[in-house]
Amino acid sequence: MILLIVFLPLLASIVAGFGNRAIGAGPAKIVTTGALFVSAALSWPIFLGYLSGASVATVTPVLDFIQSGTMNVAWSLRVDSLTAVMLVVITSVSALVHLYSWGYMSEDPDQPRFFAYLCLFTFAMLMLVTANNLVQMFFGWEGVGLASYLLIGFWFRKPSANAAAIKAFVVNRVGDLGFMLGIFGTYLVFGTVSIPEILAAAPGMTGSTIGFLGSRFDTMTVLCLLLFVGAMGKSAQLGLHTWLPDAMEGPTPVSALIHAATMVTAGVFMVCRLSPMFEQSPFALHLIMGIGAATCLFAATVALVQTDIKRVIAYSTCSQLGYMFFAAGVGAYGAAMFHLFTHAFFKALLFLGAGSVIHAMHHEQDMRFYGGLRKKIPLTFWAMMMGTLAITGVGIPGIFGNTPFGFAGFHSKDAIIEVSWAAGEGGTWFVGVLVALLTSFYSWRLMFLTFWGTPRWAASEHIQHALHDAHGHGHDDHAHDHAHDAHHADDHHANPAKAEDAGGTPSTHAAGQHDLPAGTGGYHPHESPLPMLIPLLLLSIGAVLAGFVFHGYFIEPEAGERYWKGAIAFREELMHHMHGVPLMVKLSATIAMLLGLFGAWVAYIRSPSLPTSVSEHFRILYRFLLHKWYFDELYHLLFVRPAFAIGRLLWHRGDEQTINRFGPDGSAWAVQLGSRVANRFQTGYLYTYAFVMLIGLTAAVTWAIGLYK
C-alpha cells in the first residue's frame, strides 16, 4: 500500500510530463488527479489505523542504494504515526489542489506540464516524509526544492516569476548547505545515516564535544543547529524567509500546495522526526524557540499593511510556521505537529479561496479594488469565512472541566500558547498572544476589505480589461490571458516606495480603500466553477472539525503517548502541565482574537478613515512594515550587489582581459601574426626561397657545431 501511495504520483508525473501535448490536457488531468485521489484514499486508512492503536511502525524495503565502507544506505519507506500525519496532509491537500486546478488553469495551454510538476512535487514530498535515513530524506528535500522552482516559475515568460523562482532556489541553497553539513557531522559522530539508529544512540552523546571552526563545542548542539539551518530555509524562518512572499508569483494552486500545506512544513517535520536528537541540546531548543517566536511576530506585523490578498496569506503562513517552531522549541512536538495538521486545511482553504476571489475579479489581486463581494460570490465568501474563523482561533475554551469546542486553529494554536506558559517561557507566551491579536486583525482586515464595504472595482485595470474584452475588443497577448496571478502593480511589491510615488499616498496603501473611485464600473463578478468549489467545501469541513476531532490524539497526555508510540519525543508531563495552566492563560488567546476582530471592525467598517490617520501619524513605522523590516534591501546591499560586482570583475578583468587575452584570443593573435610574417616570404621568386633555405641551413649547421662542442 505504501509503495502505491508514494510511486503513483511519480508514475502520473512521468505520463503527463512526457506525454504533454501529445496526450492532451484532458488525459493528463485525469491521470494525475486520479493518482492523487487514490494515494489519498490509501493514506487515510493508515492514519486511522494509528489513531485506533492497531498499527505499528513498519519499514518497506525498496532497493539498496549506497554501500561504501561503513556507509550502508538502503532505500526503504518508513511508516509510523508521524509519517501517517504527513501522508494524509500531503495527499489530501494535493488531490484537492489538483481538482481545483481543473477550473483555475482551464485556459492555460500548458496544463499537462503544470499537472506533471504538481505530481512531481507530491512524490518528492512523500519521499521526504517516508525516509528511513538522512540521505533519503535529503533526496526528498532537494526534490521539493526542484519542484518548487519549476512551479513558482511556471509562467516563465513572466520576468517576476523567473526572479521569484531563482530567489527561492538560491535562498534554500543556503539552508541546504547547513542541512548537508548536519548530515555529514551526524554520520561522522554516529557512523550511520539510519534515523532509528541515530535516535537510539543520541542520548549517549550527551556531554561529548566535537571540533568545529577551530574550537570544541557540544556535539549535539553543533549537529542540531546545522540541521536546523536547513529547516530555517525550507520553512522560511526569520533570516531565510525572504523567498516565501515572492513565491506568490506562481499560480494560486501552487501557493496552496507548496507554501501553505506541505513544502514549508518540511522543516517542522524534520525537527519533530529528529526530536530525540534535539532533546539532548537545550541550547538548540532555546534558539529554535527564539527564532520561531521572532518569525511569528515579524511576519504578523508585515501582514498588517499588505494589499495583495495572496501576500497577506503568505506572511500569515510564515507567522504560523513560527508558532510551530516555538512549540517544538519548548519541547511540545505533538503540539507543533497538531498545528501543522490543522494549518494545512485552513491555510489551503484560504489560498484557494483567495484564488476564487482573484478568478471572480478577473485576476485582480489588490484588495483596494475589491469590496462588496459578499453577495456576489457567496460560496467563496463562506469558505473564506470558515478559514478565517479557523486561523483566528474562534472557539469556546474548556472552563470548569467542559470540553473545548472551536474551529481548527482554536485547538492547535491555543495549545501552543498554553504549553509555552506551562514550560515556563513567559516571554514566548506573550509573543504568542500578541501574534494571535495581530493574526485576528489582519485576517478580518482581509475579509472586510474584500467582502464588505462599497465596491471599488471600477479603478482596477484588470476589471477595465475584462470590460474591454466583453465589448468585443479582443487581443493577442496570449501570456496575459493565462497569467492568472500576474499583477499590474509589480513595482509596489518589489519597491513600495516607488509605488507610493507613482500610485498614491501611504495612507492609500494602509487603508486599502481611500482616494480610489468607488463603483463597479459595470463589472459583474462571477462565482467559480464546480471543480474549484468542491475543494473549498471539503477543506472547509477540515477547517471546522480537524481540531475538535483529533486534538486528543496529538496533545492529550495519555492518548498522545499511545498515538505517537515513540515516533517523536513526547513529553507527557509537559502536556499535563499544559492542561493545568491558570484560567487567564486559557482565555488569553480568545481575548486577543476578540480584540483583533474589534480593532479590524472599527478600522474598516465603523471608521474607515482611521487607517489613513494612523498611517500618517506613524509614517516611519508604516514604511518600516511596508518595506518588510528592510530585509530585502539589506540583503541586496550585503549580498546581491557585492555578488554582481564580483561577477562583473571576474567577467571583464578575469575572463575577458586575462583568460581570453592570454588564452584563446592571444593564441589566435599569435597565429595571425605568424601567418602575416610567413606570407611575406611567399613572393614566388626563386632567389627568395634559396635565401630562406640558406639561412635555415646556416642556422642548422651553427646549432650542430654548438651541440658538438
mmCIF file with all atom_site columns, N, CA and C in Angstrom, residues 586-629:
data_model
loop_
_atom_site.group_PDB
_atom_site.id
_atom_site.type_symbol
_atom_site.label_atom_id
_atom_site.label_alt_id
_atom_site.label_comp_id
_atom_site.label_asym_id
_atom_site.label_entity_id
_atom_site.label_seq_id
_atom_site.pdbx_PDB_ins_code
_atom_site.Cartn_x
_atom_site.Cartn_y
_atom_site.Cartn_z
_atom_site.occupancy
_atom_site.B_iso_or_equiv
_atom_site.pdbx_formal_charge
_atom_site.auth_seq_id
_atom_site.auth_comp_id
_atom_site.auth_asym_id
_atom_site.auth_atom_id
_atom_site.pdbx_PDB_model_num
ATOM 1   N N  . LYS A 1 586 ? -5.653  30.298 29.679 1.00 0.00 ? 586 LYS A N  1
ATOM 2   C CA . LYS A 1 586 ? -6.544  29.613 28.744 1.00 0.00 ? 586 LYS A CA 1
ATOM 3   C C  . LYS A 1 586 ? -7.359  30.607 27.919 1.00 0.00 ? 586 LYS A C  1
ATOM 4   N N  . LEU A 1 587 ? -7.731  31.723 28.540 1.00 0.00 ? 587 LEU A N  1
ATOM 5   C CA . LEU A 1 587 ? -8.580  32.701 27.866 1.00 0.00 ? 587 LEU A CA 1
ATOM 6   C C  . LEU A 1 587 ? -7.791  33.725 27.056 1.00 0.00 ? 587 LEU A C  1
ATOM 7   N N  . SER A 1 588 ? -6.467  33.777 27.246 1.00 0.00 ? 588 SER A N  1
ATOM 8   C CA . SER A 1 588 ? -5.674  34.865 26.668 1.00 0.00 ? 588 SER A CA 1
ATOM 9   C C  . SER A 1 588 ? -5.771  34.914 25.145 1.00 0.00 ? 588 SER A C  1
ATOM 10  N N  . ALA A 1 589 ? -5.673  33.756 24.489 1.00 0.00 ? 589 ALA A N  1
ATOM 11  C CA . ALA A 1 589 ? -5.721  33.743 23.027 1.00 0.00 ? 589 ALA A CA 1
ATOM 12  C C  . ALA A 1 589 ? -7.102  34.151 22.524 1.00 0.00 ? 589 ALA A C  1
ATOM 13  N N  . THR A 1 590 ? -8.155  33.722 23.211 1.00 0.00 ? 590 THR A N  1
ATOM 14  C CA . THR A 1 590 ? -9.517  34.092 22.806 1.00 0.00 ? 590 THR A CA 1
ATOM 15  C C  . THR A 1 590 ? -9.743  35.586 22.971 1.00 0.00 ? 590 THR A C  1
ATOM 16  N N  . ILE A 1 591 ? -9.256  36.142 24.088 1.00 0.00 ? 591 ILE A N  1
ATOM 17  C CA . ILE A 1 591 ? -9.382  37.593 24.304 1.00 0.00 ? 591 ILE A CA 1
ATOM 18  C C  . ILE A 1 591 ? -8.623  38.354 23.220 1.00 0.00 ? 591 ILE A C  1
ATOM 19  N N  . ALA A 1 592 ? -7.414  37.890 22.895 1.00 0.00 ? 592 ALA A N  1
ATOM 20  C CA . ALA A 1 592 ? -6.623  38.535 21.845 1.00 0.00 ? 592 ALA A CA 1
ATOM 21  C C  . ALA A 1 592 ? -7.350  38.469 20.509 1.00 0.00 ? 592 ALA A C  1
ATOM 22  N N  . MET A 1 593 ? -7.965  37.318 20.217 1.00 0.00 ? 593 MET A N  1
ATOM 23  C CA . MET A 1 593 ? -8.716  37.179 18.967 1.00 0.00 ? 593 MET A CA 1
ATOM 24  C C  . MET A 1 593 ? -9.863  38.174 18.899 1.00 0.00 ? 593 MET A C  1
ATOM 25  N N  . LEU A 1 594 ? -10.601 38.340 19.996 1.00 0.00 ? 594 LEU A N  1
ATOM 26  C CA . LEU A 1 594 ? -11.734 39.275 20.022 1.00 0.00 ? 594 LEU A CA 1
ATOM 27  C C  . LEU A 1 594 ? -11.263 40.716 19.888 1.00 0.00 ? 594 LEU A C  1
ATOM 28  N N  . LEU A 1 595 ? -10.135 41.056 20.510 1.00 0.00 ? 595 LEU A N  1
ATOM 29  C CA . LEU A 1 595 ? -9.597  42.415 20.381 1.00 0.00 ? 595 LEU A CA 1
ATOM 30  C C  . LEU A 1 595 ? -9.177  42.699 18.941 1.00 0.00 ? 595 LEU A C  1
ATOM 31  N N  . GLY A 1 596 ? -8.566  41.717 18.292 1.00 0.00 ? 596 GLY A N  1
ATOM 32  C CA . GLY A 1 596 ? -8.183  41.898 16.890 1.00 0.00 ? 596 GLY A CA 1
ATOM 33  C C  . GLY A 1 596 ? -9.390  42.066 15.990 1.00 0.00 ? 596 GLY A C  1
ATOM 34  N N  . LEU A 1 597 ? -10.420 41.266 16.220 1.00 0.00 ? 597 LEU A N  1
ATOM 35  C CA . LEU A 1 597 ? -11.658 41.398 15.452 1.00 0.00 ? 597 LEU A CA 1
ATOM 36  C C  . LEU A 1 597 ? -12.287 42.772 15.651 1.00 0.00 ? 597 LEU A C  1
ATOM 37  N N  . PHE A 1 598 ? -12.350 43.216 16.909 1.00 0.00 ? 598 PHE A N  1
ATOM 38  C CA . PHE A 1 598 ? -12.947 44.520 17.193 1.00 0.00 ? 598 PHE A CA 1
ATOM 39  C C  . PHE A 1 598 ? -12.145 45.642 16.548 1.00 0.00 ? 598 PHE A C  1
ATOM 40  N N  . GLY A 1 599 ? -10.808 45.549 16.623 1.00 0.00 ? 599 GLY A N  1
ATOM 41  C CA . GLY A 1 599 ? -9.966  46.576 16.011 1.00 0.00 ? 599 GLY A CA 1
ATOM 42  C C  . GLY A 1 599 ? -10.153 46.656 14.507 1.00 0.00 ? 599 GLY A C  1
ATOM 43  N N  . ALA A 1 600 ? -10.220 45.504 13.844 1.00 0.00 ? 600 ALA A N  1
ATOM 44  C CA . ALA A 1 600 ? -10.423 45.498 12.391 1.00 0.00 ? 600 ALA A CA 1
ATOM 45  C C  . ALA A 1 600 ? -11.798 46.045 12.030 1.00 0.00 ? 600 ALA A C  1
ATOM 46  N N  . TRP A 1 601 ? -12.819 45.719 12.831 1.00 0.00 ? 601 TRP A N  1
ATOM 47  C CA . TRP A 1 601 ? -14.168 46.237 12.564 1.00 0.00 ? 601 TRP A CA 1
ATOM 48  C C  . TRP A 1 601 ? -14.215 47.754 12.693 1.00 0.00 ? 601 TRP A C  1
ATOM 49  N N  . VAL A 1 602 ? -13.566 48.270 13.728 1.00 0.00 ? 602 VAL A N  1
ATOM 50  C CA . VAL A 1 602 ? -13.548 49.726 13.915 1.00 0.00 ? 602 VAL A CA 1
ATOM 51  C C  . VAL A 1 602 ? -12.817 50.394 12.754 1.00 0.00 ? 602 VAL A C  1
ATOM 52  N N  . ALA A 1 603 ? -11.676 49.829 12.352 1.00 0.00 ? 603 ALA A N  1
ATOM 53  C CA . ALA A 1 603 ? -10.833 50.478 11.346 1.00 0.00 ? 603 ALA A CA 1
ATOM 54  C C  . ALA A 1 603 ? -11.399 50.395 9.942  1.00 0.00 ? 603 ALA A C  1
ATOM 55  N N  . TYR A 1 604 ? -12.116 49.326 9.612  1.00 0.00 ? 604 TYR A N  1
ATOM 56  C CA . TYR A 1 604 ? -12.503 49.128 8.215  1.00 0.00 ? 604 TYR A CA 1
ATOM 57  C C  . TYR A 1 604 ? -14.011 49.085 7.983  1.00 0.00 ? 604 TYR A C  1
ATOM 58  N N  . ILE A 1 605 ? -14.789 49.116 9.054  1.00 0.00 ? 605 ILE A N  1
ATOM 59  C CA . ILE A 1 605 ? -16.236 49.158 8.906  1.00 0.00 ? 605 ILE A CA 1
ATOM 60  C C  . ILE A 1 605 ? -16.811 50.416 9.572  1.00 0.00 ? 605 ILE A C  1
ATOM 61  N N  . ARG A 1 606 ? -16.528 50.604 10.844 1.00 0.00 ? 606 ARG A N  1
ATOM 62  C CA . ARG A 1 606 ? -17.132 51.718 11.574 1.00 0.00 ? 606 ARG A CA 1
ATOM 63  C C  . ARG A 1 606 ? -16.491 53.046 11.229 1.00 0.00 ? 606 ARG A C  1
ATOM 64  N N  . SER A 1 607 ? -15.156 53.119 11.222 1.00 0.00 ? 607 SER A N  1
ATOM 65  C CA . SER A 1 607 ? -14.440 54.379 10.964 1.00 0.00 ? 607 SER A CA 1
ATOM 66  C C  . SER A 1 607 ? -13.394 54.153 9.883  1.00 0.00 ? 607 SER A C  1
ATOM 67  N N  . PRO A 1 608 ? -13.790 54.087 8.627  1.00 0.00 ? 608 PRO A N  1
ATOM 68  C CA . PRO A 1 608 ? -12.843 53.771 7.548  1.00 0.00 ? 608 PRO A CA 1
ATOM 69  C C  . PRO A 1 608 ? -11.716 54.778 7.379  1.00 0.00 ? 608 PRO A C  1
ATOM 70  N N  . SER A 1 609 ? -11.852 55.965 7.961  1.00 0.00 ? 609 SER A N  1
ATOM 71  C CA . SER A 1 609 ? -10.776 56.956 7.846  1.00 0.00 ? 609 SER A CA 1
ATOM 72  C C  . SER A 1 609 ? -9.665  56.728 8.859  1.00 0.00 ? 609 SER A C  1
ATOM 73  N N  . LEU A 1 610 ? -9.897  55.845 9.830  1.00 0.00 ? 610 LEU A N  1
ATOM 74  C CA . LEU A 1 610 ? -8.911  55.633 10.898 1.00 0.00 ? 610 LEU A CA 1
ATOM 75  C C  . LEU A 1 610 ? -7.572  55.110 10.383 1.00 0.00 ? 610 LEU A C  1
ATOM 76  N N  . PRO A 1 611 ? -7.524  54.108 9.477  1.00 0.00 ? 611 PRO A N  1
ATOM 77  C CA . PRO A 1 611 ? -6.218  53.640 8.999  1.00 0.00 ? 611 PRO A CA 1
ATOM 78  C C  . PRO A 1 611 ? -5.404  54.735 8.336  1.00 0.00 ? 611 PRO A C  1
ATOM 79  N N  . THR A 1 612 ? -6.058  55.629 7.597  1.00 0.00 ? 612 THR A N  1
ATOM 80  C CA . THR A 1 612 ? -5.348  56.734 6.969  1.00 0.00 ? 612 THR A CA 1
ATOM 81  C C  . THR A 1 612 ? -4.694  57.615 8.015  1.00 0.00 ? 612 THR A C  1
ATOM 82  N N  . SER A 1 613 ? -5.461  57.945 9.046  1.00 0.00 ? 613 SER A N  1
ATOM 83  C CA . SER A 1 613 ? -4.936  58.803 10.109 1.00 0.00 ? 613 SER A CA 1
ATOM 84  C C  . SER A 1 613 ? -3.768  58.139 10.831 1.00 0.00 ? 613 SER A C  1
ATOM 85  N N  . VAL A 1 614 ? -3.911  56.846 11.133 1.00 0.00 ? 614 VAL A N  1
ATOM 86  C CA . VAL A 1 614 ? -2.844  56.137 11.852 1.00 0.00 ? 614 VAL A CA 1
ATOM 87  C C  . VAL A 1 614 ? -1.574  56.070 11.015 1.00 0.00 ? 614 VAL A C  1
ATOM 88  N N  . SER A 1 615 ? -1.698  55.776 9.719  1.00 0.00 ? 615 SER A N  1
ATOM 89  C CA . SER A 1 615 ? -0.512  55.661 8.869  1.00 0.00 ? 615 SER A CA 1
ATOM 90  C C  . SER A 1 615 ? 0.184   57.004 8.702  1.00 0.00 ? 615 SER A C  1
ATOM 91  N N  . GLU A 1 616 ? -0.581  58.099 8.721  1.00 0.00 ? 616 GLU A N  1
ATOM 92  C CA . GLU A 1 616 ? 0.028   59.418 8.601  1.00 0.00 ? 616 GLU A CA 1
ATOM 93  C C  . GLU A 1 616 ? 0.748   59.823 9.877  1.00 0.00 ? 616 GLU A C  1
ATOM 94  N N  . HIS A 1 617 ? 0.195   59.458 11.029 1.00 0.00 ? 617 HIS A N  1
ATOM 95  C CA . HIS A 1 617 ? 0.819   59.806 12.296 1.00 0.00 ? 617 HIS A CA 1
ATOM 96  C C  . HIS A 1 617 ? 2.032   58.932 12.609 1.00 0.00 ? 617 HIS A C  1
ATOM 97  N N  . PHE A 1 618 ? 2.015   57.715 12.107 1.00 0.00 ? 618 PHE A N  1
ATOM 98  C CA . PHE A 1 618 ? 3.133   56.785 12.358 1.00 0.00 ? 618 PHE A CA 1
ATOM 99  C C  . PHE A 1 618 ? 3.768   56.409 11.023 1.00 0.00 ? 618 PHE A C  1
ATOM 100 N N  . ARG A 1 619 ? 4.150   57.398 10.264 1.00 0.00 ? 619 ARG A N  1
ATOM 101 C CA . ARG A 1 619 ? 4.657   57.194 8.907  1.00 0.00 ? 619 ARG A CA 1
ATOM 102 C C  . ARG A 1 619 ? 5.935   56.343 8.902  1.00 0.00 ? 619 ARG A C  1
ATOM 103 N N  . ILE A 1 620 ? 6.847   56.606 9.844  1.00 0.00 ? 620 ILE A N  1
ATOM 104 C CA . ILE A 1 620 ? 8.107   55.850 9.877  1.00 0.00 ? 620 ILE A CA 1
ATOM 105 C C  . ILE A 1 620 ? 7.835   54.377 10.139 1.00 0.00 ? 620 ILE A C  1
ATOM 106 N N  . LEU A 1 621 ? 6.983   54.090 11.124 1.00 0.00 ? 621 LEU A N  1
ATOM 107 C CA . LEU A 1 621 ? 6.644   52.696 11.422 1.00 0.00 ? 621 LEU A CA 1
ATOM 108 C C  . LEU A 1 621 ? 5.943   52.049 10.240 1.00 0.00 ? 621 LEU A C  1
ATOM 109 N N  . TYR A 1 622 ? 5.038   52.802 9.602  1.00 0.00 ? 622 TYR A N  1
ATOM 110 C CA . TYR A 1 622 ? 4.319   52.263 8.453  1.00 0.00 ? 622 TYR A CA 1
ATOM 111 C C  . TYR A 1 622 ? 5.275   51.887 7.324  1.00 0.00 ? 622 TYR A C  1
ATOM 112 N N  . ARG A 1 623 ? 6.212   52.769 7.020  1.00 0.00 ? 623 ARG A N  1
ATOM 113 C CA . ARG A 1 623 ? 7.168   52.482 5.954  1.00 0.00 ? 623 ARG A CA 1
ATOM 114 C C  . ARG A 1 623 ? 8.073   51.309 6.331  1.00 0.00 ? 623 ARG A C  1
ATOM 115 N N  . PHE A 1 624 ? 8.403   51.211 7.608  1.00 0.00 ? 624 PHE A N  1
ATOM 116 C CA . PHE A 1 624 ? 9.223   50.099 8.082  1.00 0.00 ? 624 PHE A CA 1
ATOM 117 C C  . PHE A 1 624 ? 8.505   48.767 7.832  1.00 0.00 ? 624 PHE A C  1
ATOM 118 N N  . LEU A 1 625 ? 7.219   48.723 8.118  1.00 0.00 ? 625 LEU A N  1
ATOM 119 C CA . LEU A 1 625 ? 6.453   47.496 7.896  1.00 0.00 ? 625 LEU A CA 1
ATOM 120 C C  . LEU A 1 625 ? 6.209   47.266 6.408  1.00 0.00 ? 625 LEU A C  1
ATOM 121 N N  . LEU A 1 626 ? 5.930   48.345 5.676  1.00 0.00 ? 626 LEU A N  1
ATOM 122 C CA . LEU A 1 626 ? 5.680   48.215 4.243  1.00 0.00 ? 626 LEU A CA 1
ATOM 123 C C  . LEU A 1 626 ? 6.908   47.670 3.517  1.00 0.00 ? 626 LEU A C  1
ATOM 124 N N  . HIS A 1 627 ? 8.087   48.051 3.990  1.00 0.00 ? 627 HIS A N  1
ATOM 125 C CA . HIS A 1 627 ? 9.339   47.555 3.411  1.00 0.00 ? 627 HIS A CA 1
ATOM 126 C C  . HIS A 1 627 ? 9.789   46.243 4.042  1.00 0.00 ? 627 HIS A C  1
ATOM 127 N N  . LYS A 1 628 ? 8.900   45.585 4.797  1.00 0.00 ? 628 LYS A N  1
ATOM 128 C CA . LYS A 1 628 ? 9.160   44.244 5.353  1.00 0.00 ? 628 LYS A CA 1
ATOM 129 C C  . LYS A 1 628 ? 10.411  44.226 6.231  1.00 0.00 ? 628 LYS A C  1
ATOM 130 N N  . TRP A 1 629 ? 10.508  45.253 7.095  1.00 0.00 ? 629 TRP A N  1
ATOM 131 C CA . TRP A 1 629 ? 11.638  45.409 8.004  1.00 0.00 ? 629 TRP A CA 1
ATOM 132 C C  . TRP A 1 629 ? 12.949  45.609 7.241  1.00 0.00 ? 629 TRP A C  1
#
